XYZ file of C-alpha atoms in Angstrom:
665
model
C -76.337 -8.242 -5.254
C -73.965 -5.535 -6.673
C -73.133 -4.243 -3.119
C -72.152 -7.993 -2.154
C -69.874 -8.405 -5.251
C -68.039 -5.064 -4.453
C -67.404 -6.134 -0.671
C -66.069 -9.537 -2.021
C -63.791 -7.790 -4.466
C -62.665 -5.491 -1.429
C -62.325 -8.744 0.764
C -60.242 -10.772 -1.943
C -57.914 -7.403 -2.267
C -57.293 -6.698 1.287
C -56.519 -10.468 1.575
C -54.067 -10.195 -0.794
C -52.158 -6.903 0.379
C -52.120 -8.702 3.968
C -50.756 -11.741 3.098
C -47.553 -11.025 4.109
C -47.232 -10.530 8.013
C -48.075 -7.761 9.203
C -45.768 -5.635 11.638
C -47.731 -4.256 14.696
C -45.460 -1.205 15.998
C -45.966 0.136 19.327
C -44.079 2.089 21.928
C -42.844 -1.306 23.608
C -41.674 -2.495 20.389
C -38.022 -3.551 20.892
C -35.037 -2.898 18.666
C -34.644 -5.954 16.757
C -34.749 -7.237 12.910
C -37.743 -7.724 11.012
C -36.278 -9.929 8.140
C -38.786 -12.531 8.727
C -41.509 -10.300 8.477
C -40.359 -9.165 4.539
C -40.575 -10.639 1.379
C -38.184 -9.830 -1.525
C -37.713 -9.906 -5.012
C -34.530 -10.166 -7.083
C -34.374 -7.518 -10.156
C -31.766 -9.287 -12.006
C -31.365 -6.334 -14.670
C -31.371 -3.782 -11.918
C -34.281 -1.716 -14.362
C -37.583 -2.527 -12.860
C -39.778 0.207 -11.789
C -42.147 0.451 -9.007
C -45.183 -0.243 -10.941
C -43.600 -3.339 -12.553
C -42.277 -4.342 -8.829
C -45.968 -4.175 -7.717
C -47.100 -6.097 -10.528
C -44.738 -8.883 -9.898
C -45.954 -8.494 -5.985
C -49.658 -9.218 -7.146
C -48.346 -12.003 -9.473
C -46.709 -13.795 -6.334
C -43.109 -13.434 -7.554
C -42.216 -11.886 -3.863
C -40.023 -14.520 -2.152
C -40.685 -14.839 1.984
C -37.912 -14.454 3.990
C -37.010 -17.034 6.436
C -34.025 -15.018 8.100
C -33.749 -12.163 10.612
C -31.097 -10.760 8.556
C -31.267 -10.904 4.645
C -27.957 -11.813 3.017
C -28.105 -11.585 -0.498
C -24.275 -12.258 -1.424
C -21.958 -10.478 -3.903
C -24.188 -9.944 -7.018
C -24.815 -7.212 -9.616
C -28.475 -7.638 -9.208
C -31.033 -4.937 -7.432
C -33.310 -6.524 -4.582
C -36.816 -4.982 -3.461
C -38.047 -5.469 -0.570
C -41.862 -5.113 0.998
C -43.606 -5.359 4.314
C -46.354 -4.047 5.836
C -46.917 -2.502 9.248
C -49.421 -0.465 11.310
C -48.329 2.297 13.523
C -49.966 1.994 17.240
C -47.318 4.357 18.839
C -48.043 7.912 19.931
C -44.966 9.001 17.996
C -43.274 8.664 14.387
C -42.034 5.535 13.056
C -38.648 4.852 12.004
C -37.125 2.447 9.367
C -33.588 1.534 10.185
C -31.445 0.069 7.505
C -28.565 -1.041 10.163
C -25.421 -1.375 7.844
C -23.291 1.935 6.377
C -21.719 0.853 3.013
C -24.888 -0.084 0.699
C -24.210 2.462 -2.349
C -28.007 3.193 -3.258
C -31.151 2.655 -1.140
C -34.633 3.778 -2.459
C -37.865 3.634 -0.363
C -41.570 4.106 -1.360
C -44.162 4.059 0.905
C -47.938 4.471 0.478
C -49.959 5.640 3.239
C -53.678 4.790 3.993
C -54.931 8.580 2.938
C -53.421 8.141 -0.476
C -50.163 10.004 -0.048
C -46.892 8.665 -1.458
C -43.349 8.704 0.038
C -40.084 8.305 -1.913
C -36.618 8.684 -0.216
C -33.287 7.890 -1.705
C -29.954 7.820 0.166
C -26.792 5.178 0.474
C -23.264 5.604 0.756
C -22.730 7.728 -2.825
C -26.207 9.307 -2.461
C -26.390 13.215 -1.563
C -28.269 14.198 1.678
C -32.066 13.772 1.799
C -34.772 15.297 3.713
C -36.416 12.851 6.423
C -33.013 10.437 5.917
C -30.062 10.301 8.719
C -27.405 8.904 6.954
C -24.599 8.419 9.347
C -23.074 4.970 10.046
C -26.512 3.356 9.387
C -29.599 4.900 7.530
C -32.654 5.995 9.574
C -36.042 6.782 7.423
C -38.709 9.029 8.904
C -41.742 6.899 8.122
C -43.790 9.707 9.806
C -46.697 9.131 12.870
C -50.402 8.416 13.306
C -53.138 10.953 12.408
C -53.826 10.700 8.778
C -51.251 8.099 8.301
C -53.101 5.810 10.658
C -53.906 2.432 9.261
C -51.805 -0.458 7.490
C -48.923 1.072 5.544
C -47.206 -0.605 2.654
C -43.229 0.019 2.323
C -41.258 -1.040 -0.938
C -37.251 -0.735 -0.435
C -34.901 -1.209 -3.507
C -31.452 -1.855 -2.479
C -28.308 -1.970 -4.606
C -24.689 -2.358 -3.868
C -21.473 -3.246 -5.642
C -20.215 -5.232 -2.583
C -21.412 -8.398 -0.304
C -25.022 -7.406 0.589
C -26.277 -7.865 4.150
C -29.250 -6.056 5.188
C -30.347 -5.747 8.791
C -33.244 -3.865 8.860
C -35.400 -2.707 12.022
C -38.764 -0.894 12.605
C -38.529 1.146 15.506
C -39.976 4.371 17.812
C -37.835 7.064 18.524
C -37.368 5.977 22.059
C -36.085 2.514 21.075
C -33.956 4.277 18.322
C -32.330 6.703 20.894
C -31.810 3.944 23.602
C -30.163 1.770 21.220
C -27.898 4.386 19.559
C -26.399 5.231 23.037
C -25.441 1.606 23.851
C -23.789 1.421 20.252
C -22.008 4.601 20.416
C -20.294 3.659 23.989
C -19.176 0.281 22.503
C -17.921 1.571 19.256
C -16.226 4.796 21.256
C -13.992 2.217 23.256
C -12.461 0.468 20.405
C -12.035 3.733 18.170
C -9.992 5.398 21.129
C -8.078 2.409 21.683
C -6.978 2.227 18.208
C -6.184 5.983 18.017
C -4.213 5.717 21.064
C -2.224 2.388 19.763
C -1.438 4.197 16.534
C 0.021 7.224 18.115
C 1.884 5.585 20.410
C 3.534 3.424 18.380
C 4.306 6.406 15.791
C 6.064 7.983 18.561
C 7.911 4.984 19.734
C 9.223 4.724 15.920
C 9.990 8.626 16.087
C 11.865 7.984 19.318
C 13.748 4.656 18.776
C 13.946 4.918 14.711
C 13.106 1.064 14.966
C 11.350 0.249 11.747
C 9.232 -2.369 13.224
C 7.396 0.255 15.411
C 6.754 2.143 11.909
C 5.418 -0.903 9.732
C 3.374 -1.507 13.052
C 1.914 2.069 12.807
C 0.773 1.811 9.035
C -0.954 -1.401 10.062
C -2.845 0.179 12.985
C -3.417 3.532 10.728
C -4.687 1.459 7.667
C -6.754 -0.527 9.671
C -8.706 1.929 11.608
C -9.446 3.495 8.272
C -11.091 0.300 7.061
C -12.698 -0.728 10.068
C -14.007 2.710 11.322
C -14.694 4.614 8.368
C -15.773 1.695 5.948
C -16.896 -1.105 8.063
C -18.465 0.811 10.965
C -19.520 3.594 8.496
C -17.719 6.692 10.359
C -16.928 8.223 7.068
C -20.076 10.483 7.186
C -18.248 12.837 10.077
C -15.728 14.167 7.198
C -18.591 14.689 4.816
C -20.359 12.963 2.197
C -17.083 13.236 -0.550
C -14.941 11.623 1.863
C -17.785 8.825 2.965
C -18.009 8.293 -1.346
C -14.136 7.937 -1.298
C -13.891 5.443 1.272
C -16.997 3.121 -0.204
C -15.465 3.439 -3.431
C -11.845 2.347 -2.537
C -11.969 0.534 0.615
C -9.679 -2.585 -0.164
C -7.228 -0.139 -0.899
C -6.777 0.378 2.895
C -7.571 -3.364 3.535
C -4.697 -4.134 1.215
C -2.177 -1.800 2.971
C -2.830 -3.272 6.018
C -2.480 -6.741 4.916
C 0.644 -5.842 3.611
C 2.062 -4.282 6.879
C 1.004 -7.079 8.613
C 2.820 -9.476 6.396
C 6.252 -7.504 6.906
C 5.489 -7.196 10.442
C 5.226 -10.887 10.982
C 8.508 -11.267 9.146
C 10.379 -8.860 11.255
C 8.644 -9.598 14.814
C 8.950 -13.567 14.080
C 12.377 -12.996 12.754
C 11.556 -15.577 10.152
C 14.658 -14.662 7.905
C 16.767 -16.279 10.496
C 14.763 -19.005 12.054
C 12.643 -19.795 8.846
C 14.104 -18.592 5.660
C 12.382 -21.119 3.609
C 8.831 -19.514 4.242
C 9.776 -16.278 2.942
C 8.815 -17.369 -0.369
C 5.400 -17.891 0.556
C 5.315 -14.526 2.085
C 6.287 -13.090 -1.200
C 3.578 -14.832 -3.140
C 0.863 -13.583 -0.315
C 2.546 -9.894 -0.452
C 2.124 -10.238 -4.447
C -1.466 -11.159 -4.177
C -2.350 -8.155 -2.004
C -0.544 -5.736 -4.271
C -2.785 -7.111 -7.050
C -5.689 -6.608 -4.831
C -4.320 -3.151 -4.084
C -4.142 -2.194 -7.887
C -7.265 -3.356 -8.917
C -9.272 -1.953 -6.202
C -7.334 1.613 -6.841
C -8.684 0.978 -10.300
C -12.175 1.155 -8.981
C -13.170 -2.815 -9.495
C -14.613 -3.116 -6.006
C -17.332 -5.661 -6.956
C -14.716 -7.450 -8.816
C -12.731 -8.545 -5.944
C -15.282 -8.280 -2.846
C -15.887 -11.892 -2.776
C -12.009 -13.036 -3.389
C -10.983 -10.583 -0.767
C -12.865 -12.293 1.889
C -11.307 -15.557 1.476
C -7.851 -14.224 0.611
C -8.101 -12.233 4.166
C -8.956 -15.494 6.031
C -5.931 -17.492 4.299
C -3.505 -14.886 5.146
C -4.782 -14.679 8.432
C -4.524 -18.539 9.091
C -1.072 -18.309 7.420
C 0.194 -15.943 9.518
C -0.902 -17.541 12.809
C 0.641 -20.785 11.775
C 3.903 -19.235 11.454
C 3.379 -17.688 14.785
C 3.375 -21.279 16.368
C 6.370 -22.383 14.295
C 8.258 -19.477 15.389
C 7.439 -20.306 18.809
C 8.268 -24.088 18.670
C 11.743 -22.773 17.260
C 12.496 -20.931 20.464
C 11.162 -17.311 19.890
C 9.335 -16.770 23.284
C 7.802 -13.569 22.098
C 5.801 -15.223 19.568
C 3.540 -16.464 22.613
C 2.131 -12.678 22.268
C 1.719 -12.968 18.591
C -0.054 -16.254 18.680
C -2.440 -14.859 21.195
C -3.259 -11.941 19.569
C -3.684 -13.104 16.001
C -6.111 -15.670 17.408
C -8.610 -12.781 17.978
C -8.164 -11.919 14.252
C -8.079 -15.652 12.637
C -11.190 -16.678 14.653
C -13.537 -13.888 13.916
C -12.552 -13.624 10.395
C -13.232 -17.623 10.060
C -16.309 -17.112 11.600
C -17.524 -14.458 9.189
C -16.250 -16.313 6.086
C -18.399 -19.420 7.533
C -21.404 -17.199 7.950
C -21.247 -15.697 4.483
C -20.972 -19.255 3.100
C -24.416 -20.124 5.056
C -22.674 -22.294 7.832
C -23.896 -19.591 10.514
C -26.808 -17.289 11.123
C -26.251 -13.543 10.908
C -27.164 -11.677 14.180
C -26.512 -8.047 15.413
C -23.358 -8.999 17.270
C -21.864 -10.473 13.908
C -20.909 -7.076 12.606
C -19.135 -6.463 15.923
C -17.277 -9.548 15.919
C -14.397 -8.501 13.573
C -13.979 -4.775 15.011
C -13.663 -6.138 18.559
C -11.146 -9.167 17.787
C -9.154 -6.659 16.074
C -8.951 -4.511 18.925
C -7.760 -7.063 21.108
C -5.455 -8.319 18.378
C -3.650 -4.920 18.293
C -3.631 -4.549 22.073
C -1.921 -7.994 22.526
C 0.455 -7.237 19.621
C 1.288 -3.718 21.626
C 2.404 -6.178 24.634
C 4.183 -8.195 22.087
C 6.330 -5.041 21.351
C 6.457 -3.898 24.600
C 7.868 -7.450 25.618
C 10.524 -6.908 22.880
C 11.622 -3.595 23.774
C 11.756 -4.951 27.589
C 14.054 -8.095 25.939
C 16.117 -5.663 24.378
C 16.640 -3.592 27.146
C 17.739 -6.778 29.320
C 20.172 -7.562 26.762
C 21.344 -4.070 27.095
C 21.690 -4.149 30.728
C 23.179 -7.504 30.694
C 25.816 -6.139 28.093
C 26.653 -3.011 30.388
C 26.901 -5.461 33.355
C 29.313 -7.424 31.422
C 31.353 -4.599 30.427
C 31.481 -3.779 33.950
C 32.900 -6.878 35.256
C 35.643 -6.752 32.308
C 36.510 -3.562 33.221
C 36.795 -4.017 37.074
C 39.003 -7.610 36.293
C 40.915 -5.254 33.868
C 41.502 -2.582 36.584
C 42.705 -5.343 38.954
C 45.069 -7.140 36.748
C 46.510 -3.875 35.190
C 47.539 -1.631 37.499
C 49.464 0.378 35.169
C 46.207 1.191 32.772
C 44.136 2.400 35.806
C 44.194 5.898 33.961
C 43.045 4.773 30.927
C 40.379 2.503 32.163
C 39.073 5.382 34.311
C 38.828 7.382 31.454
C 37.061 5.136 29.416
C 34.535 4.596 31.980
C 33.864 8.385 32.309
C 33.309 8.307 28.800
C 30.717 5.435 28.860
C 28.969 6.943 31.729
C 28.788 10.269 30.196
C 27.238 8.384 26.993
C 24.797 6.809 29.240
C 23.725 9.757 30.896
C 23.267 11.598 27.204
C 21.188 8.542 26.261
C 18.843 8.673 29.679
C 18.547 12.433 29.234
C 17.363 12.080 25.674
C 14.779 9.411 26.754
C 13.591 11.488 29.325
C 12.969 14.562 26.645
C 11.552 11.889 24.248
C 9.008 10.810 26.949
C 8.617 14.190 27.705
C 7.423 15.229 23.821
C 5.105 12.166 23.669
C 3.430 12.873 27.030
C 2.930 16.507 25.770
C 1.729 15.148 22.371
C -0.687 12.427 24.245
C -1.985 15.631 26.553
C -2.877 17.647 23.342
C -4.848 15.014 21.711
C -6.723 13.854 24.703
C -7.648 17.120 26.239
C -7.289 19.875 23.270
C -8.616 18.157 20.377
C -11.043 15.299 22.216
C -13.041 17.934 23.851
C -13.972 19.981 21.252
C -14.896 16.914 19.321
C -16.891 15.618 21.952
C -18.958 18.803 22.033
C -19.383 18.567 17.899
C -20.743 15.032 18.126
C -23.091 16.205 21.040
C -24.365 18.678 18.985
C -25.071 16.301 15.901
C -26.540 13.699 18.012
C -29.110 16.152 19.424
C -29.559 17.310 15.742
C -30.023 13.669 14.451
C -32.858 13.017 17.097
C -34.482 16.163 15.698
C -34.383 17.610 19.270
C -32.821 21.071 17.939
C -34.496 23.751 16.486
C -33.038 25.494 13.311
C -32.214 28.379 15.529
C -30.769 25.988 18.411
C -28.430 24.543 15.985
C -27.345 27.894 14.619
C -26.595 29.151 18.169
C -24.702 25.875 19.074
C -22.588 25.990 15.921
C -21.608 29.711 16.127
C -20.765 28.907 19.816
C -18.480 25.753 18.487
C -16.964 28.032 15.960
C -13.787 29.053 18.168
C -13.519 25.128 19.025
C -13.201 24.525 15.268
C -10.903 27.093 14.199
C -8.707 26.051 17.266
C -8.800 22.234 16.000
C -8.135 23.289 12.545
C -4.675 25.452 13.629
C -4.041 22.464 16.005
C -4.181 19.795 13.719
C -2.211 21.651 10.905
C 0.421 22.399 13.300
C 0.675 18.771 14.534
C 0.903 17.622 11.195
C 3.636 19.662 10.062
C 5.470 19.046 13.303
C 5.296 15.313 12.734
C 6.013 15.944 9.538
C 9.399 17.641 10.252
C 9.897 14.806 12.820
C 9.953 11.953 10.214
C 11.307 13.610 7.127
C 13.135 16.785 8.226
C 12.352 20.268 7.547
C 13.278 20.825 3.859
C 12.455 24.165 1.902
C 11.152 24.452 -1.626
C 11.742 27.958 -2.559
C 9.763 29.723 -5.322
C 8.922 33.357 -6.023
C 5.627 34.344 -5.036
C 3.707 37.814 -3.656
C 4.182 37.859 -0.261
C 1.407 40.886 0.052
C -1.091 38.856 -1.886
C -0.517 35.710 0.346
C -1.050 38.231 3.552
C -3.950 39.846 2.160
C -5.711 36.229 1.484
C -4.830 35.160 5.016
C -6.407 38.449 6.544
C -9.195 37.426 4.531
C -9.716 34.284 6.366
C -9.397 35.599 9.747
C -11.708 38.391 9.255
C -14.640 36.870 10.755
C -12.316 36.157 13.924
C -10.992 39.651 14.141
C -14.418 41.320 13.890
C -15.533 38.980 16.336
C -13.023 40.216 18.966
C -13.830 43.860 17.821
C -10.364 44.417 16.754
C -8.779 45.701 13.608
C -5.687 44.525 11.508
C -4.116 47.177 8.868
C -1.525 45.754 6.641
C 1.276 48.244 5.649
C 2.885 47.110 2.060
C 4.090 48.563 -0.889
C 3.582 47.000 -4.581
C 5.757 44.295 -5.975
C 6.770 42.206 -2.469
C 8.001 39.676 -4.246
C 9.893 36.735 -2.340
C 11.953 33.858 -2.883
C 10.988 31.075 -0.420
C 8.819 28.087 0.260
C 5.085 29.218 0.246
C 3.796 26.642 1.916
C 5.956 27.238 5.026
C 5.717 31.187 4.752
C 2.076 30.538 5.094
C 2.060 28.400 7.981
C 4.583 31.301 9.443
C 2.341 34.094 8.861
C -1.039 32.160 9.572
C 0.605 31.339 13.010
C 1.778 34.811 13.756
C -1.374 36.311 12.668
C -3.364 33.971 15.037
C -1.012 34.591 17.706
C -1.306 38.555 17.443
C -5.551 37.952 17.223
C -5.415 35.764 20.339
C -3.300 38.084 22.832
C -4.677 41.618 21.108
C -7.318 43.162 23.464
C -10.629 44.144 22.444
C -10.786 47.436 20.386
C -7.166 47.625 19.598
C -5.132 47.187 16.278
C -2.653 44.799 14.650
C -0.152 46.022 12.137
C 1.246 43.998 9.735
C 4.467 45.585 8.020
C 6.074 44.276 4.857
C 9.044 46.624 3.801
C 11.916 46.226 1.154
C 15.237 46.189 2.477
C 18.227 45.599 0.025
C 17.834 41.888 -1.024
C 15.398 40.989 1.767
C 11.558 41.577 2.543
C 11.375 42.530 6.263
C 8.382 41.234 8.007
C 6.632 42.822 11.268
C 3.494 41.655 13.185
C 2.761 44.194 15.941
C 0.075 43.985 18.482
C -0.546 45.447 21.928
C -0.558 43.076 24.729
C -2.639 43.198 28.018
C 0.001 43.552 31.159
C 3.868 43.096 29.214
C 4.890 41.490 32.638
C 3.010 38.205 31.626
C 4.828 38.115 28.246
C 8.273 35.696 29.116
C 10.782 36.599 26.048
C 13.086 33.570 27.390
C 9.852 31.247 26.557
C 9.878 32.482 22.915
C 13.674 32.334 22.639
C 13.923 28.786 23.725
C 14.284 25.979 21.026
C 11.261 23.947 22.313
C 7.731 23.346 22.546
C 6.802 25.401 25.317
C 3.797 25.491 27.389
C 0.542 27.005 25.807
C -0.883 30.496 26.997
C -4.304 31.603 27.156
C -5.547 34.624 25.083
C -7.793 37.566 25.546
C -10.324 35.858 25.220
C -9.251 32.499 26.706
C -8.379 31.230 23.520
C -5.707 28.450 24.064
C -3.008 26.717 21.677
C -0.929 23.739 22.156
C 2.594 25.477 22.080
C 3.905 24.236 18.695
C 2.989 27.423 16.517
C 5.959 29.477 17.550
C 8.144 26.348 17.539
C 7.422 25.617 13.908
C 7.640 29.130 12.952
C 11.102 29.431 14.045
C 12.262 26.060 12.046
C 10.727 27.183 8.891
C 12.066 30.808 9.048
C 15.744 29.585 9.442
C 14.891 27.153 6.583
C 13.918 30.059 4.483
C 17.215 32.032 5.433
C 15.672 34.225 8.160
C 15.630 34.510 12.156
C 12.394 35.074 14.274
C 13.133 37.862 16.812
C 10.858 39.035 19.604
C 10.611 42.810 20.633
C 8.729 44.189 23.883
C 8.298 47.854 24.025
C 6.006 49.023 26.615
C 2.663 47.367 26.294
C 3.831 46.456 22.405
C 5.065 42.840 20.930
C 6.731 42.617 17.668
C 7.564 39.421 16.070
C 9.806 40.066 13.161
C 11.880 38.071 10.382
C 13.004 38.621 6.957
C 12.887 36.523 3.235
C 14.981 36.744 0.466
C 13.581 39.239 -2.185
C 12.948 37.606 -5.541
C 15.997 38.312 -8.038
């Protein structure tokens, strides 16, 4: 009788624990959401402990989910989810929370052998073992063996945003296959956004047309919001950057919406065609400015729900104005209408989905990024059509002017000489314009080549290493070896990005020096410490010859960039087992700087290239290091801004770069 009672109690307990659907995971399980196999509990105070949650579970307080993707809206509550599964596969089981922007996720798993597993992660959490936190969250639940049998998992989530939870339970093979498909899709629209941003930025730098600048701001801020926040790629730049993006995402969305409103006003020529609608634009701009301020103060949860509806209203309003402008004869607005359709329709669909009209699917999370990419492409076509229209108007103007000149020559023989002179002047101006455009196009091609080849390839290598690491396919020694081999690429990327940013700043704002007193010897010592690993790796020496009191009066940031590029250049071209000499010498009211290094084959050094006031083709160093041709160009500009001049001397097998800076008074 006693054994029968024990058996009955055990069966009742087992039936209570298995009342929820049991998920059977095997090697053929697809990559799909398990939302309908979950039950959930709302913790309105966000303070329940695991024991209290288990007690509520026994009392039947958990609700059965009836959706593939759980949608909890924008609430201050925490939510607990529970599911039971059995791992029948040969390998480990992985739980995937397939969204990036959830602030806090806690996982509690109870295994049949009595072991307990606790994992904590989230967009604001630190790195945790057995959790891969990238643009989603992958939890390692372990494999079979001692853990074989029914396993119970509790998940607690808390966020200050609209909470959507696509939850998947997969094997390693399924996880790898799905990640490859997603990566290919996202690489396409991320690459498109980057190309559009730089393309329009260089158009602005070339033609100084402010509409390209506004569009570049729109693309750049939208790229940050979509890629780093919505798709979660902020983790690439570290946990601090990911936390910043997740705390202030609507700052970048607000900037994007403000830029889109200004772009619409200028592109649709609303001040000329529909001046009355500008008042409504001013109200819309004011609303987004308020969102910008509130988001900047950190009240993300307060405005998360408002932002979705304001975004939908803004998009519809801008779209409608495109129709009105086209109706009033602005033919270029047709591209605008088609482009904005790819924004309005996805945003309307997402808003209705949030309201419960449509059901969430995995593809729902890709509708807005995909639609936005098509929108930006079409707007670029619209800007191209605008540029083509302006070009035709200019050609028509030139043609008309030419006809007038011909009539003037025919009718006024006495003014023939003056007319010919005028024609020559206009032809000269046109040739200068063509030459300027060709030079600008060459610079654009040069910089696109830098971005496409010199930066993308090292990044692809690093992403491949991290992908292998995320899949646990690398040992620690393998990872250490690959990272050491990638160090040279990382150094090159860092120096290239610094030079590109300084060059872009000089193109947009001009080069301006802000001099102050600082110790040049101390600055040089600090730089040599930074470059010491690279110097030792090439088996060379760097010697600093300087007296005390090397105080100069110059722009410290510009001088640091000059010294960094010259030292990097010397390291690059110095053969193994040789010495770089840096000499600081005080002469009257100046400090003379000279960086000397041996080179392998003086015939390969072309002094004409160094003296040319242009971005020259990059050369390869003794260890096959490659630059981008910007370093010496920037050095020359910044030395001139600080009252000096860069000189280059070649003596036998030694090359020296010299300049001087004003000494502190």
